Coordinates of C-alpha atoms and ligand atoms in Angstrom, one line a residue:
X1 CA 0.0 0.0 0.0
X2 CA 1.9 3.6 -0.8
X3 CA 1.2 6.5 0.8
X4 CA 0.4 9.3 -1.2
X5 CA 2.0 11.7 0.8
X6 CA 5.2 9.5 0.0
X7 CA 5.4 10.2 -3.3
X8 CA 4.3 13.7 -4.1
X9 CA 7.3 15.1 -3.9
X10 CA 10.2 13.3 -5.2
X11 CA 12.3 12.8 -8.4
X12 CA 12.1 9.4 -10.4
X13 CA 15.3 7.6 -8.8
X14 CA 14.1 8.5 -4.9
X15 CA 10.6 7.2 -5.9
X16 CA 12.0 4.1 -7.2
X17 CA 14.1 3.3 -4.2
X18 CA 11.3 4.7 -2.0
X19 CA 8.6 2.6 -3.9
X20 CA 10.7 -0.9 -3.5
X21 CA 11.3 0.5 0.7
X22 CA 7.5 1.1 0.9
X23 CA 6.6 -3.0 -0.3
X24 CA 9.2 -3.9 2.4
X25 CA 7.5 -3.4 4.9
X26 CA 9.7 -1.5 6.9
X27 CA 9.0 1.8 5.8
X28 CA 7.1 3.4 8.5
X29 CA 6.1 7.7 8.9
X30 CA 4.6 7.2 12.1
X31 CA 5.9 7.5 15.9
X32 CA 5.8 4.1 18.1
X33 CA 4.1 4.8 21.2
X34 CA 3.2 1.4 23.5
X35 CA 3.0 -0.6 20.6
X36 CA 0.8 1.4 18.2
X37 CA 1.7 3.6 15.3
X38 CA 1.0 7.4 16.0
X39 CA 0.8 10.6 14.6
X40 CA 1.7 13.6 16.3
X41 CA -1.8 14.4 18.6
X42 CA -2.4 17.9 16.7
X43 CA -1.6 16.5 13.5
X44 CA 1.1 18.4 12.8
X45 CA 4.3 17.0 10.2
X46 CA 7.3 17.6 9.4
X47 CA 9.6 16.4 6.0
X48 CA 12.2 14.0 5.7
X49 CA 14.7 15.4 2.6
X50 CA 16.8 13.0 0.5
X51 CA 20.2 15.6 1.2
X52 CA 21.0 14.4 -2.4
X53 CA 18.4 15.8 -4.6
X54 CA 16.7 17.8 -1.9
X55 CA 13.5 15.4 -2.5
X56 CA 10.8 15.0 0.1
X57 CA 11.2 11.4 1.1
X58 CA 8.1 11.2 3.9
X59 CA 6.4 13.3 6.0
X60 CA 6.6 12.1 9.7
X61 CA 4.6 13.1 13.0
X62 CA 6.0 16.7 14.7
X63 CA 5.6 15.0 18.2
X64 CA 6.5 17.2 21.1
X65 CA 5.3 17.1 25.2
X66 CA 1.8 15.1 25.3
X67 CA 3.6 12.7 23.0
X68 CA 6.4 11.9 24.9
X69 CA 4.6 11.6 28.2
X70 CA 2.6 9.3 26.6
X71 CA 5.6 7.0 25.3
X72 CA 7.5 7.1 28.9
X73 CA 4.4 6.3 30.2
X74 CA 4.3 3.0 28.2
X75 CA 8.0 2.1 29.0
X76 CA 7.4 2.5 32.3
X77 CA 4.1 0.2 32.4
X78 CA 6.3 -2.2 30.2
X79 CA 9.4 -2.2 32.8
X80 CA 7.8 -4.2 34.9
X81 CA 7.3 -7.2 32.7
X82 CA 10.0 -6.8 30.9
X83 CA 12.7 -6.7 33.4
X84 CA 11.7 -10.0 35.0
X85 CA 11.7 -11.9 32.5
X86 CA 14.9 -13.9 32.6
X87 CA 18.1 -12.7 30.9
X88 CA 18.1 -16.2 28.3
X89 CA 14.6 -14.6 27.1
X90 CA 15.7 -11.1 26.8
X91 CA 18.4 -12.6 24.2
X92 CA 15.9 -14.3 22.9
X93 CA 14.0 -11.4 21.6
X94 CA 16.9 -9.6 21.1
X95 CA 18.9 -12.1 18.7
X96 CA 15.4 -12.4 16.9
X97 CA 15.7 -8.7 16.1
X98 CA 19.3 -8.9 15.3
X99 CA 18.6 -11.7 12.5
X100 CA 15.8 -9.6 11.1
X101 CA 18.1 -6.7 10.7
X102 CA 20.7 -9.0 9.1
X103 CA 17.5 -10.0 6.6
X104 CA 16.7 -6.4 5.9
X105 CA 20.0 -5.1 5.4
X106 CA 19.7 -4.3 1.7
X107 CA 16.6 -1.8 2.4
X108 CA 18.3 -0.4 5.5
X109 CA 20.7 0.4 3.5
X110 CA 19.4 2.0 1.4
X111 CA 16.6 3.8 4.0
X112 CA 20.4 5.0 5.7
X113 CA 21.6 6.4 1.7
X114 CA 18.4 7.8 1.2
X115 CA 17.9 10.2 4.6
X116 CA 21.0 10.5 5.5
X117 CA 23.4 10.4 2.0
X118 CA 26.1 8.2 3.1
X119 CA 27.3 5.8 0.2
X120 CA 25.4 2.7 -0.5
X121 CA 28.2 0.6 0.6
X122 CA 29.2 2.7 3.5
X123 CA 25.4 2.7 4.4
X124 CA 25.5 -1.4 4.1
X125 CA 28.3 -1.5 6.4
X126 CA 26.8 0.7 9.2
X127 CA 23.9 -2.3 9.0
X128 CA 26.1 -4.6 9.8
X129 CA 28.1 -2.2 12.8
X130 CA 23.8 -1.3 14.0
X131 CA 22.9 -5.0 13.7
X132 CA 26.5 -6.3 16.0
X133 CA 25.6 -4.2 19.0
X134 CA 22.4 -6.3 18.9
X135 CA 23.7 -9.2 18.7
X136 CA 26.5 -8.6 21.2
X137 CA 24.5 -7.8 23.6
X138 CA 22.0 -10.6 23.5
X139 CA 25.1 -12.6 24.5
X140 CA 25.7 -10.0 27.3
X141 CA 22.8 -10.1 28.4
X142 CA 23.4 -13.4 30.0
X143 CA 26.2 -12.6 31.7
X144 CA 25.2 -9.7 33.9
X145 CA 26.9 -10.9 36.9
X146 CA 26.8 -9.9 40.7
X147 CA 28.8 -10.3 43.2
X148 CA 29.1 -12.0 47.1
X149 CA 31.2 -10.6 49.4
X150 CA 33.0 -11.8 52.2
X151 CA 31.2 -10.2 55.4
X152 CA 33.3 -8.4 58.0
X153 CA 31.3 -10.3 60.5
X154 CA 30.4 -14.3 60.9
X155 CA 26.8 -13.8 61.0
X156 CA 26.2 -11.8 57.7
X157 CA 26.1 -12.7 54.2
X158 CA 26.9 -9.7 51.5
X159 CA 25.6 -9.9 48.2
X160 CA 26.0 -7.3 45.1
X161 CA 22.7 -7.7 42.7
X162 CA 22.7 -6.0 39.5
X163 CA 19.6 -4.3 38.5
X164 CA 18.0 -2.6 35.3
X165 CA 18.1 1.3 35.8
X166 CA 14.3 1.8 34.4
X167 CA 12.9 3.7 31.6
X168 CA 16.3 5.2 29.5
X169 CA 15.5 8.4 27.1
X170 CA 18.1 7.7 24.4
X171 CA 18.5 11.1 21.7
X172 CA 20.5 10.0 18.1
X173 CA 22.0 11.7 16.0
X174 CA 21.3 12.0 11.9
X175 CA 25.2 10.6 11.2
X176 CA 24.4 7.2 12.3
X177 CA 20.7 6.2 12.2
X178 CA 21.0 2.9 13.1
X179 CA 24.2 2.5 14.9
X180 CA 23.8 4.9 17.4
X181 CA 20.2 3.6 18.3
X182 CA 21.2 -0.2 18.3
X183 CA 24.7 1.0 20.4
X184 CA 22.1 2.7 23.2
X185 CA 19.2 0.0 23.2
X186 CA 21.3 -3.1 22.4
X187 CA 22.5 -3.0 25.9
X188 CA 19.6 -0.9 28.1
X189 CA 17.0 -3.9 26.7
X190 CA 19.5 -6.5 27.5
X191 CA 19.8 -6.0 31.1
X192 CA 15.4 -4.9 31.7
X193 CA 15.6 -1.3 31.1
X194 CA 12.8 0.1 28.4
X195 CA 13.6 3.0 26.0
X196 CA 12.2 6.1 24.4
X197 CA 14.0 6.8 21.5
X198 CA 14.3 10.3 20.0
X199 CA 15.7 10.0 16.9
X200 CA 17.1 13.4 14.7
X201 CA 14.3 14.9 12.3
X202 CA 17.0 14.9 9.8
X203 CA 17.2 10.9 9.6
X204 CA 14.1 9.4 11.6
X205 CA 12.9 6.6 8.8
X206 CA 15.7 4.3 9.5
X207 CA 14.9 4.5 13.5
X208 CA 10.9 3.7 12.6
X209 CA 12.4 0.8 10.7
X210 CA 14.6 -0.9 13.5
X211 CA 11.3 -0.3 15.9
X212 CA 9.0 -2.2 13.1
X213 CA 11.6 -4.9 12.8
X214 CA 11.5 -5.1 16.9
X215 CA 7.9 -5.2 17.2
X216 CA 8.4 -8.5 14.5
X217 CA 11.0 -10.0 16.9
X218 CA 8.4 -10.1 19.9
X219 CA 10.0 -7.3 21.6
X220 CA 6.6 -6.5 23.9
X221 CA 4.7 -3.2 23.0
X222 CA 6.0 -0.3 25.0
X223 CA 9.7 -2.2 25.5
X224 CA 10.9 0.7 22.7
X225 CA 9.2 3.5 21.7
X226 CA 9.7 6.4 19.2
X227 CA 8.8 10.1 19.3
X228 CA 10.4 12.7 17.0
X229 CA 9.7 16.1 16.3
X230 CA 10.0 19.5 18.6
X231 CA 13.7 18.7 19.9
X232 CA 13.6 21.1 22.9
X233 CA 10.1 19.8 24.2
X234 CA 10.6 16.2 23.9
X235 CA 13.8 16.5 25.5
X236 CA 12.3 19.0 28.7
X237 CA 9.7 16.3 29.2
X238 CA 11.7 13.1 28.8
X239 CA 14.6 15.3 31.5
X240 CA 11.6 16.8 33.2
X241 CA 10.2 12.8 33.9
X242 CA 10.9 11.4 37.5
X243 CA 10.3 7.8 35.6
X244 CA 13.1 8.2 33.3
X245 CA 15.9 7.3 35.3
X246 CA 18.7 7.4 32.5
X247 CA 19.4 9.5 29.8
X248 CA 21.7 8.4 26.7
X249 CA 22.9 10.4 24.4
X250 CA 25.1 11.3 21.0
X251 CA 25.5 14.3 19.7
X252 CA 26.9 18.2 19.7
X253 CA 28.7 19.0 22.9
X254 CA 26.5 22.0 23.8
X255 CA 23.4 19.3 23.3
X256 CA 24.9 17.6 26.1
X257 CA 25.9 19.9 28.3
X258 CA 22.3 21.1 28.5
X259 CA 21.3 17.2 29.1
X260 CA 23.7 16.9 32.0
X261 CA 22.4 20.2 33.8
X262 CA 18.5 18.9 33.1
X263 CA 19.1 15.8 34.8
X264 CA 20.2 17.5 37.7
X265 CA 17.0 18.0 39.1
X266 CA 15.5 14.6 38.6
X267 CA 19.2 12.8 39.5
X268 CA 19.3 10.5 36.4
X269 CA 21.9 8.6 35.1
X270 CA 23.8 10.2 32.2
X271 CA 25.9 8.9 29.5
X272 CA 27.3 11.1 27.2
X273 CA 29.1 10.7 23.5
X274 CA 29.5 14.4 22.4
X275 CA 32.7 15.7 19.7
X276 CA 35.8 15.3 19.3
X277 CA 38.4 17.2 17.7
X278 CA 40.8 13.8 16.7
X279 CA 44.8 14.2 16.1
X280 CA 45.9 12.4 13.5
X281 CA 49.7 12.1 13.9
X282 CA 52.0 11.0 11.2
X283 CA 55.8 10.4 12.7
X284 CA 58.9 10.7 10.4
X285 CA 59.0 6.5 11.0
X286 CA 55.5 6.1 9.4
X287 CA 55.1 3.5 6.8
X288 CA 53.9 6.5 4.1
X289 CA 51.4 3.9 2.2
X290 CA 49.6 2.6 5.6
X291 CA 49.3 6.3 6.9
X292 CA 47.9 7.8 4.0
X293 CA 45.2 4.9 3.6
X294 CA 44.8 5.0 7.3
X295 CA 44.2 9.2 7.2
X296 CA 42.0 9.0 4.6
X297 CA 39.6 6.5 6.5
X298 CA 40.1 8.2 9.1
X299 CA 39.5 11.5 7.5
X300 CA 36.6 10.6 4.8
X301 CA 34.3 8.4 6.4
X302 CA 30.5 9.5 6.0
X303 CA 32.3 12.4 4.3
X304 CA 33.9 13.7 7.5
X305 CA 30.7 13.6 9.5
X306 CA 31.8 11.6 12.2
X307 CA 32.5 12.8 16.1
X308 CA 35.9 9.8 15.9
X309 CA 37.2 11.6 12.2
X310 CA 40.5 12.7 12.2
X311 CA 39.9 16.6 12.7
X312 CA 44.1 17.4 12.6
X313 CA 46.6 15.6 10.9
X314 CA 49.9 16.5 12.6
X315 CA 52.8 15.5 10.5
X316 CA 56.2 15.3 11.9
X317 CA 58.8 17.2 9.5
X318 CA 60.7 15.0 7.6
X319 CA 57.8 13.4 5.9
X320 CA 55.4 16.3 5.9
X321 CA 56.2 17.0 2.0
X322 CA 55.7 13.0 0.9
X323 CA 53.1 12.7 3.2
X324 CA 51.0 16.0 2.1
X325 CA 51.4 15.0 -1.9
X326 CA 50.5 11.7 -1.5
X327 CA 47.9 12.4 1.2
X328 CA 46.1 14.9 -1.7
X329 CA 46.8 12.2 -4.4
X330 CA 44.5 9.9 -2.4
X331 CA 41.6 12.4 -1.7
X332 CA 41.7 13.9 -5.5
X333 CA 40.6 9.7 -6.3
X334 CA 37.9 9.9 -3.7
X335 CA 34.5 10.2 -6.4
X336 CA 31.5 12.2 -5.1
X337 CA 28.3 11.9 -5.6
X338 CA 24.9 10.3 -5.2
X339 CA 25.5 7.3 -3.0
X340 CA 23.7 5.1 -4.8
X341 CA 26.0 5.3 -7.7
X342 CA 28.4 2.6 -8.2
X343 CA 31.9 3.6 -6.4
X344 CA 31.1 7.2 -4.9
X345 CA 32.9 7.4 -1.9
X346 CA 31.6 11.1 -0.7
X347 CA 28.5 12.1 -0.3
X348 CA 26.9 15.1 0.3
X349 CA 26.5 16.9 3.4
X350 CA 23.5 16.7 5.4
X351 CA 21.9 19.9 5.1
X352 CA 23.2 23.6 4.0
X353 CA 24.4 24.8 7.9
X354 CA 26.7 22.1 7.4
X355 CA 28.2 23.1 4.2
X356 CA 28.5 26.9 5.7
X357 CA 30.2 25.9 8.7
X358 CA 32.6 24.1 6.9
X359 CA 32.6 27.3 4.0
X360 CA 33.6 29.8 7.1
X361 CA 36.0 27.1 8.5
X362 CA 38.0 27.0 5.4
X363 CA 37.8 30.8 5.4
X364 CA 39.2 31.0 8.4
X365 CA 42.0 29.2 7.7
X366 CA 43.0 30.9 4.6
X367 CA 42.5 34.3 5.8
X368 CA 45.2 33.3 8.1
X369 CA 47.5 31.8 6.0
X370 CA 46.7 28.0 5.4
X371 CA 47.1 26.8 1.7
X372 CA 44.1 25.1 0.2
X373 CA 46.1 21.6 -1.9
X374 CA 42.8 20.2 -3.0
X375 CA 39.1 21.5 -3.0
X376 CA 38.2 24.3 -1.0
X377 CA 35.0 24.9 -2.4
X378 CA 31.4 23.5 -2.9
X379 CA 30.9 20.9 -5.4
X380 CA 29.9 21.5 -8.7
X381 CA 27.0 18.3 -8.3
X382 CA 25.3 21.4 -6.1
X383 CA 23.1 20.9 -3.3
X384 CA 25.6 19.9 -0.2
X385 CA 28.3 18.5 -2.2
X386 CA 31.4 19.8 -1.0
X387 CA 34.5 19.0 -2.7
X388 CA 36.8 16.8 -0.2
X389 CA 39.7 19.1 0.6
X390 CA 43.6 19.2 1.6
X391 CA 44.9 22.2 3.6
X392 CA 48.0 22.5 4.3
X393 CA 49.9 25.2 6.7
X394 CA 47.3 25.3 9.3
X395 CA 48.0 26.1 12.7
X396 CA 46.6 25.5 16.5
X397 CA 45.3 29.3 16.2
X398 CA 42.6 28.5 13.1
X399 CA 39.2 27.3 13.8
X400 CA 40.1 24.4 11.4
X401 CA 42.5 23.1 14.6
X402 CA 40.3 24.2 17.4
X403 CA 36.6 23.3 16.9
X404 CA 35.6 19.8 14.8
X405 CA 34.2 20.8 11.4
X406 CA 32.4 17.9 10.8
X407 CA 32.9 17.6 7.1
X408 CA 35.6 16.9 4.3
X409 CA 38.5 18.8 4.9
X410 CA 41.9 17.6 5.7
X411 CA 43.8 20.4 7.5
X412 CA 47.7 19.2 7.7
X413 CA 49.4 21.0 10.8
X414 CA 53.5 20.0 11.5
X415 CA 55.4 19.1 14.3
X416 CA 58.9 18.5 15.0
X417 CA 59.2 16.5 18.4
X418 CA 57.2 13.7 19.9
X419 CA 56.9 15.6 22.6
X420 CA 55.7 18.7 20.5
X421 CA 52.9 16.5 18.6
X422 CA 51.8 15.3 21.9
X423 CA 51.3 18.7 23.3
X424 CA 49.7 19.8 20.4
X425 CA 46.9 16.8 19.9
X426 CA 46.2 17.2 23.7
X427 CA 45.5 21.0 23.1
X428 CA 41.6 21.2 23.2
X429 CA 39.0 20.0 25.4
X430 CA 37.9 17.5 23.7
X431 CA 39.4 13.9 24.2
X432 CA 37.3 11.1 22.3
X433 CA 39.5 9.2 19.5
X434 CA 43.4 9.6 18.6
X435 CA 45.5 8.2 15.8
X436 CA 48.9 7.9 15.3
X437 CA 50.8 6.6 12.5
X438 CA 54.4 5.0 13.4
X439 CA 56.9 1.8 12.7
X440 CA 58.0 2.2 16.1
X441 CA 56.8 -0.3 18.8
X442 CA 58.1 1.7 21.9
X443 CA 57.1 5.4 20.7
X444 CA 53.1 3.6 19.9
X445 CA 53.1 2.6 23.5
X446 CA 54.4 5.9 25.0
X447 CA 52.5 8.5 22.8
X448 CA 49.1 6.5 22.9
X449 CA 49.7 6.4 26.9
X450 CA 50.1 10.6 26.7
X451 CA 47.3 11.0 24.6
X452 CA 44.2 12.1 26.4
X453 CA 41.8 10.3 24.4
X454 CA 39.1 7.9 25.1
X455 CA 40.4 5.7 22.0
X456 CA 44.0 5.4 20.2
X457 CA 44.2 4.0 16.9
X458 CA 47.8 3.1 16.1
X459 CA 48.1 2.7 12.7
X460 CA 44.2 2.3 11.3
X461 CA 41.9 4.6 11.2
X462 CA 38.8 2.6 11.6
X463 CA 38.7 1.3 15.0
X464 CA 34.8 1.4 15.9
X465 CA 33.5 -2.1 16.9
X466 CA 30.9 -3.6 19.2
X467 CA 33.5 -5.2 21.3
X468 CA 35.6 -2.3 22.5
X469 CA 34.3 0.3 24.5
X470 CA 33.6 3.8 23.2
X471 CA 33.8 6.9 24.9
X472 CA 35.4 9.8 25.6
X473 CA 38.1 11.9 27.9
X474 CA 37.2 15.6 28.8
X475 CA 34.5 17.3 27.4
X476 CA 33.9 14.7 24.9
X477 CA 31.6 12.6 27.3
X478 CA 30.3 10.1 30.0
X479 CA 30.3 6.6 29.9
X480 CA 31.5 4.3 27.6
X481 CA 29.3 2.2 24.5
X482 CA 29.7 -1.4 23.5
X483 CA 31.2 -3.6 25.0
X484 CA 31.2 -5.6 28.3
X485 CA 31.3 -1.8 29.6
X486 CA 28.5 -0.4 27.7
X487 CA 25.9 -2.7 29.9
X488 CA 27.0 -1.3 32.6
X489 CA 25.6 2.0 32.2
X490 CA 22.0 0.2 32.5
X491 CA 22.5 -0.9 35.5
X492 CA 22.3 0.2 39.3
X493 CA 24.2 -1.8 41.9
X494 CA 22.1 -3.0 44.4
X495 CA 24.0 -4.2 47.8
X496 CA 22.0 -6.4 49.7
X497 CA 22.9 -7.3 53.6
X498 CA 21.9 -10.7 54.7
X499 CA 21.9 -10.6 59.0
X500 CA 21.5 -12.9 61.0
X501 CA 22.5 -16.2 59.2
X502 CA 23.9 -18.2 62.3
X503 CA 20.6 -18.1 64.5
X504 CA 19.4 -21.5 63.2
Ligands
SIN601 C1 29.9 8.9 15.9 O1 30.3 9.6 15.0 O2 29.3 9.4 16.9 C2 30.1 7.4 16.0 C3 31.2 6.9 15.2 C4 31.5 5.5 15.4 O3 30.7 4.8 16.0 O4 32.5 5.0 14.8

C-alpha cells in the first residue's frame, strides 16, 4: 500500500528506491508509542529530505510534550514485565531482532543512503556495525553478573545484585541512524531497562524501521518506543520525567551539556558521547602507504561527519612533503556523488548549515594563512556536495585546529618532536578518539599512553566495533558504548545485607 504523501514530492530515482522500501515493509512515517503507530496528537508534520536531490522522502509526525509523556508512560508500564523476564529470554528477543536486521540489510541500507546520504556501501556496512551491538548484547545479556562478598562479620552474608536502571530516554544523531540507536538500546533492553527513543528529524525513517523490525522480533509493546519532532520539548519532558531514570545520548557537545544540567533535578543517570576534535599524527618512522590509507579513512568516512574523524593531521617534518602530496593524491581519487551510484565514496552533506560551517572554516583558515592543496570549495553536483579538501599550513590558532568541522576537509598541521605532537593533539577539550601513525613499537606505547583520548588507533583509522568500549576523555563525554562496559551504564548496583544467618 503507498502513501500518497510519499510520493508527491520526489524525483524518479528516490521514488524508485522509496517505492521498492514502501513493499518492504519497513517503511514506517509514524511515531511508536506502546505498541501502536501514531501521529503527532495535533496533526502536525514535518519532512524527511533526501540531502541528495533535496527530495521530500516522507512526512513524519512533529511530536512534542503530550507525545512523549505518553511514550514514557508505556515504557514505564512495560518495565515491569520486561525486566523480570529472565536474561536467556531477553536474548531471545533480542537475537530475533538482530537476524531480522541481518535480513533487511539491503533496504536499510538504502533507508540510511536515502535520509542520511552516506554511500550505499558505507550505508551497508553501518547495517552490519547497528545490527552487531544487537547481537553482542544478546550474548551480554546473560552474563550480567553480581557479586558475594566476604562479610566483615560471621553472622552476615553480603551480596551485590545488579539491576536494570528503568525507563532510558536515548537522543541520536542524523550521522548514524542505526548504529547509534542499536549502540544505546542493544544494551539498556539487555539488562530490563525500556527506552524512548528520539531519533534526529533529519534521519528518523531508519529508527521507525529498526522499531517495526523489533515489534516482528516479539520485543513486547511499549519495551521501545519512538517520538520525534519539537527537539527542545521532547527533550524537557523526557529530563523533566521522574520515571526516566537514565538518559543516553550522542551528539553536539552544547546538546549535552544542556542534558547533563536537566538531569540535575531529577538525578538521572547520564551517559554522554558528544565531539571530538581527533589528532591524527604522522611520525617521520610512518610507513607512508599505511598512513595515508589510514588518514584517509580516518578522515573521509561518511564524508567527514563523524564525532571519531580525524579533525588534525599532525605530520612530523621529515615526511610532511611525501606525506602532504600523496595524502592529496589519495583524496583527489575519492568520487563524489549520489551514494547510490556505483563507487562514490563522498557524499553530500546533510543539510546547507553544514556546508556553511565548513565554507567559514576553510575561510578562516586561509584568511590566516593555510594553503588550500585540493578542493576548498562547494561541489559542482550542487546541493551539499562539497569537494573533499587538503589544507595545508594550518595552525593550533585557526578554527580548522580548534573546533571539529564535521565535514571533508583535511587540514595538515606540522610538528617536530614527539613531545611537541603530543602537546599539540592534547591541546583542546575534547578527548574522544586519537591516531597515530608510526613503525615504532616503543614510541606507539608511550604517545598512545600521553594521549588524552578515550580511543587510540595506532596505525588504522577505523577502530569502531561492538567489542571495545567507546567513549570519551574531557568534554567529549560520559560513559562508555559497546562492549562488556556499555551494559554497565544500564544498570544500578544493588548491595544487599543478609543478617542474622547463624541463628538457626
Ligand atoms: C559517531 O560519530 O558518533 C560514531 C562513530 C562510530 O561509532 O564510529
Amino acid at each position: 500500500m503507498h502513501d500518497y504523501r510519499f510520493f508527491r514530492e520526489m524525483s524518479m530515482d528516490t521514488q524508485n528506491i522509496a517505492s521498492r522500501l514502501s513493499a518492504s515493509g519497513i517503511f514506517r512515517t509514524q511515531g511508536l508509542i506502546g505498541g501502536k503507530w501514531s501521529e503527532a496528537y495535533d496533526g502536525n508534520t514535518i519532512k524527511v529530505h533526501n540531502p541528495t536531490t533535496g527530495d521530500v522522502i516522507a512526512n513524519v509526525p512533529c511530536m512534542g510534550k503530550r507525545e512523549t509523556s505518553d511514550a514514557i508512560s508505556s515504557a514505564y508500564d512495560a518495565f515491569s514485565s520486561w525486566s523480570k523476564l529472565t536474561a536467556s529470554e531477553r536474548s531471545r528477543c533480542l537475537r530475533k531482532w538482530y537476524d531480522l536486521i541481518i535480513a533487511h540489510k539491503e533496504e536499510l541500507g538504502q533507508l540510511i543512503t536515502l535520509e542520511q546520504g552516506k554511500p550505499f556501501k558505507e550505508a551497508l556496512g553501518e547495517v552490519t556495525y547497528g545490527a552487531s551491538f544487537i547481537e553482542f548484547y544478546a550474548e551480554e545479556a546473560k552474563r550480567v553478573y553480581g557479586d558475594i562478598i566476604p562479610a566483615p562479620v560471621a553472622d552476615r552474608r553480603l551480596f551485590v545484585l545488579k539491576q536494570p536502571v528503568g525507563v532510558v530516554g536515548a537522543i541520536t544523531p542524523w550521522n548514524f541512524p542505526l548504529a547509534m540507536i542499536t549502540r544505546k538500546v542493544g544494551p539498556a533492553l539487555a539488562c530490563g531497562c525500556t527506552v524512548v527513543i528520539k531519533p534526529s528529524e533529519l534521519t528518523p525513517l531508519t529508527a521507525l524501521a529498526a522499531a517495526e523490525l523489533s515489534l516482528q522480533a516479539g520485543i513486547p509493546p511499549g519495551v521501545v518506543n519512538v517520538v520525534m519532532g519539537n527537539a527542545s520539548d521532547i527533550g524537557d519532558t523526557l529530563l523533566a520525567s521522574p520515571q526516566v531514570r537514565k538518559i543516553t545520548f550522542t551528539g553536539s557537545t552544547a546538546v549535552g551539556k544542556k542534558l547533563l544540567a536537566g538531569s540535575a533535578a531529577t538525578v538521572k543517570k547520564v551517559s554522554l558521547e558528544l565531539g571530538g576534535n581527533a589528532p591524527c599524527i604522522v611520525f617521520d618512522d610512518a610507513d607512508l602507504d599505511v598512513a595515508v590509507k589510514g588518514s584517509l579513512a580516518a578522515k573521509f568516512r561518511n564524508s567527514g561527519q563523524t564525532c571519531v574523524c580525524a579533525n588534525r593531521i599532525i605530520v612530523q617534518e621529515g615526511i610532511y612533503e611525501k606525506f602532504a602530496n600523496a595524502f592529496a593524491n589519495a583524496v583527489q581519487n575519492l568520487k563524489v556523488g549520489d551514494g547510490f551510484t556505483e563507487g562514490v565514496a563522498q557524499g553530500p552533506l546533510i543539510n546547507e548549515s553544514a556546508v556553511q560551517k565548513v565554507e567559514s572554516f576553510v575561510r578562516d583558515a586561509v584568511s590566516r594563512g593555510a594553503k588550500v592543496m585540493l578542493g576548498g570549495k562547494r561541489h559542482s553536483l550542487g546541493m551539499t556536495f562539497y569537494e573533499p579538501t587538503v589544507i595545508s599550513n594550518v595552525n593550533s590558532e585557526m578554527l580548522l585546529s580548534r573546533e571539529e568541522v564535521f565535514g571533508p576537509v583535511a587540514p595538515l598541521m606540522r610538528f617536530k618532536t614527539e613531545d611537541e605532537a603530543i602537546q599539540i593533539a592534547n591541546d583542546t577539550n575534547a578527548g574522544l578518539a586519537a591516531y597515530i601513525f608510526t613503525t615504532n613499537v616503543q614510541r606507539s606505547w608511550r604517545v598512545s599512553e600521553a594521549l588524552e583520548y578515550g580511543l587510540v588507533g595506532v596505525n588504522e583509522g577505523l577502530i569502531s566495533t561492538e567489542v571495545a568500549p567507546f567513549g570519551g576523555f574531557k568534554q567529549s563525554g560520559l560513559g562508555r558504548e559497546g562492549s562488556k562496559y556499555g551494559i554497565d551504564e544500564y544498570l544500578e548496583i544493588k548491595y544487599v545485607c543478609l543478617g542474622n544467618m547463624d541463628s538457626a
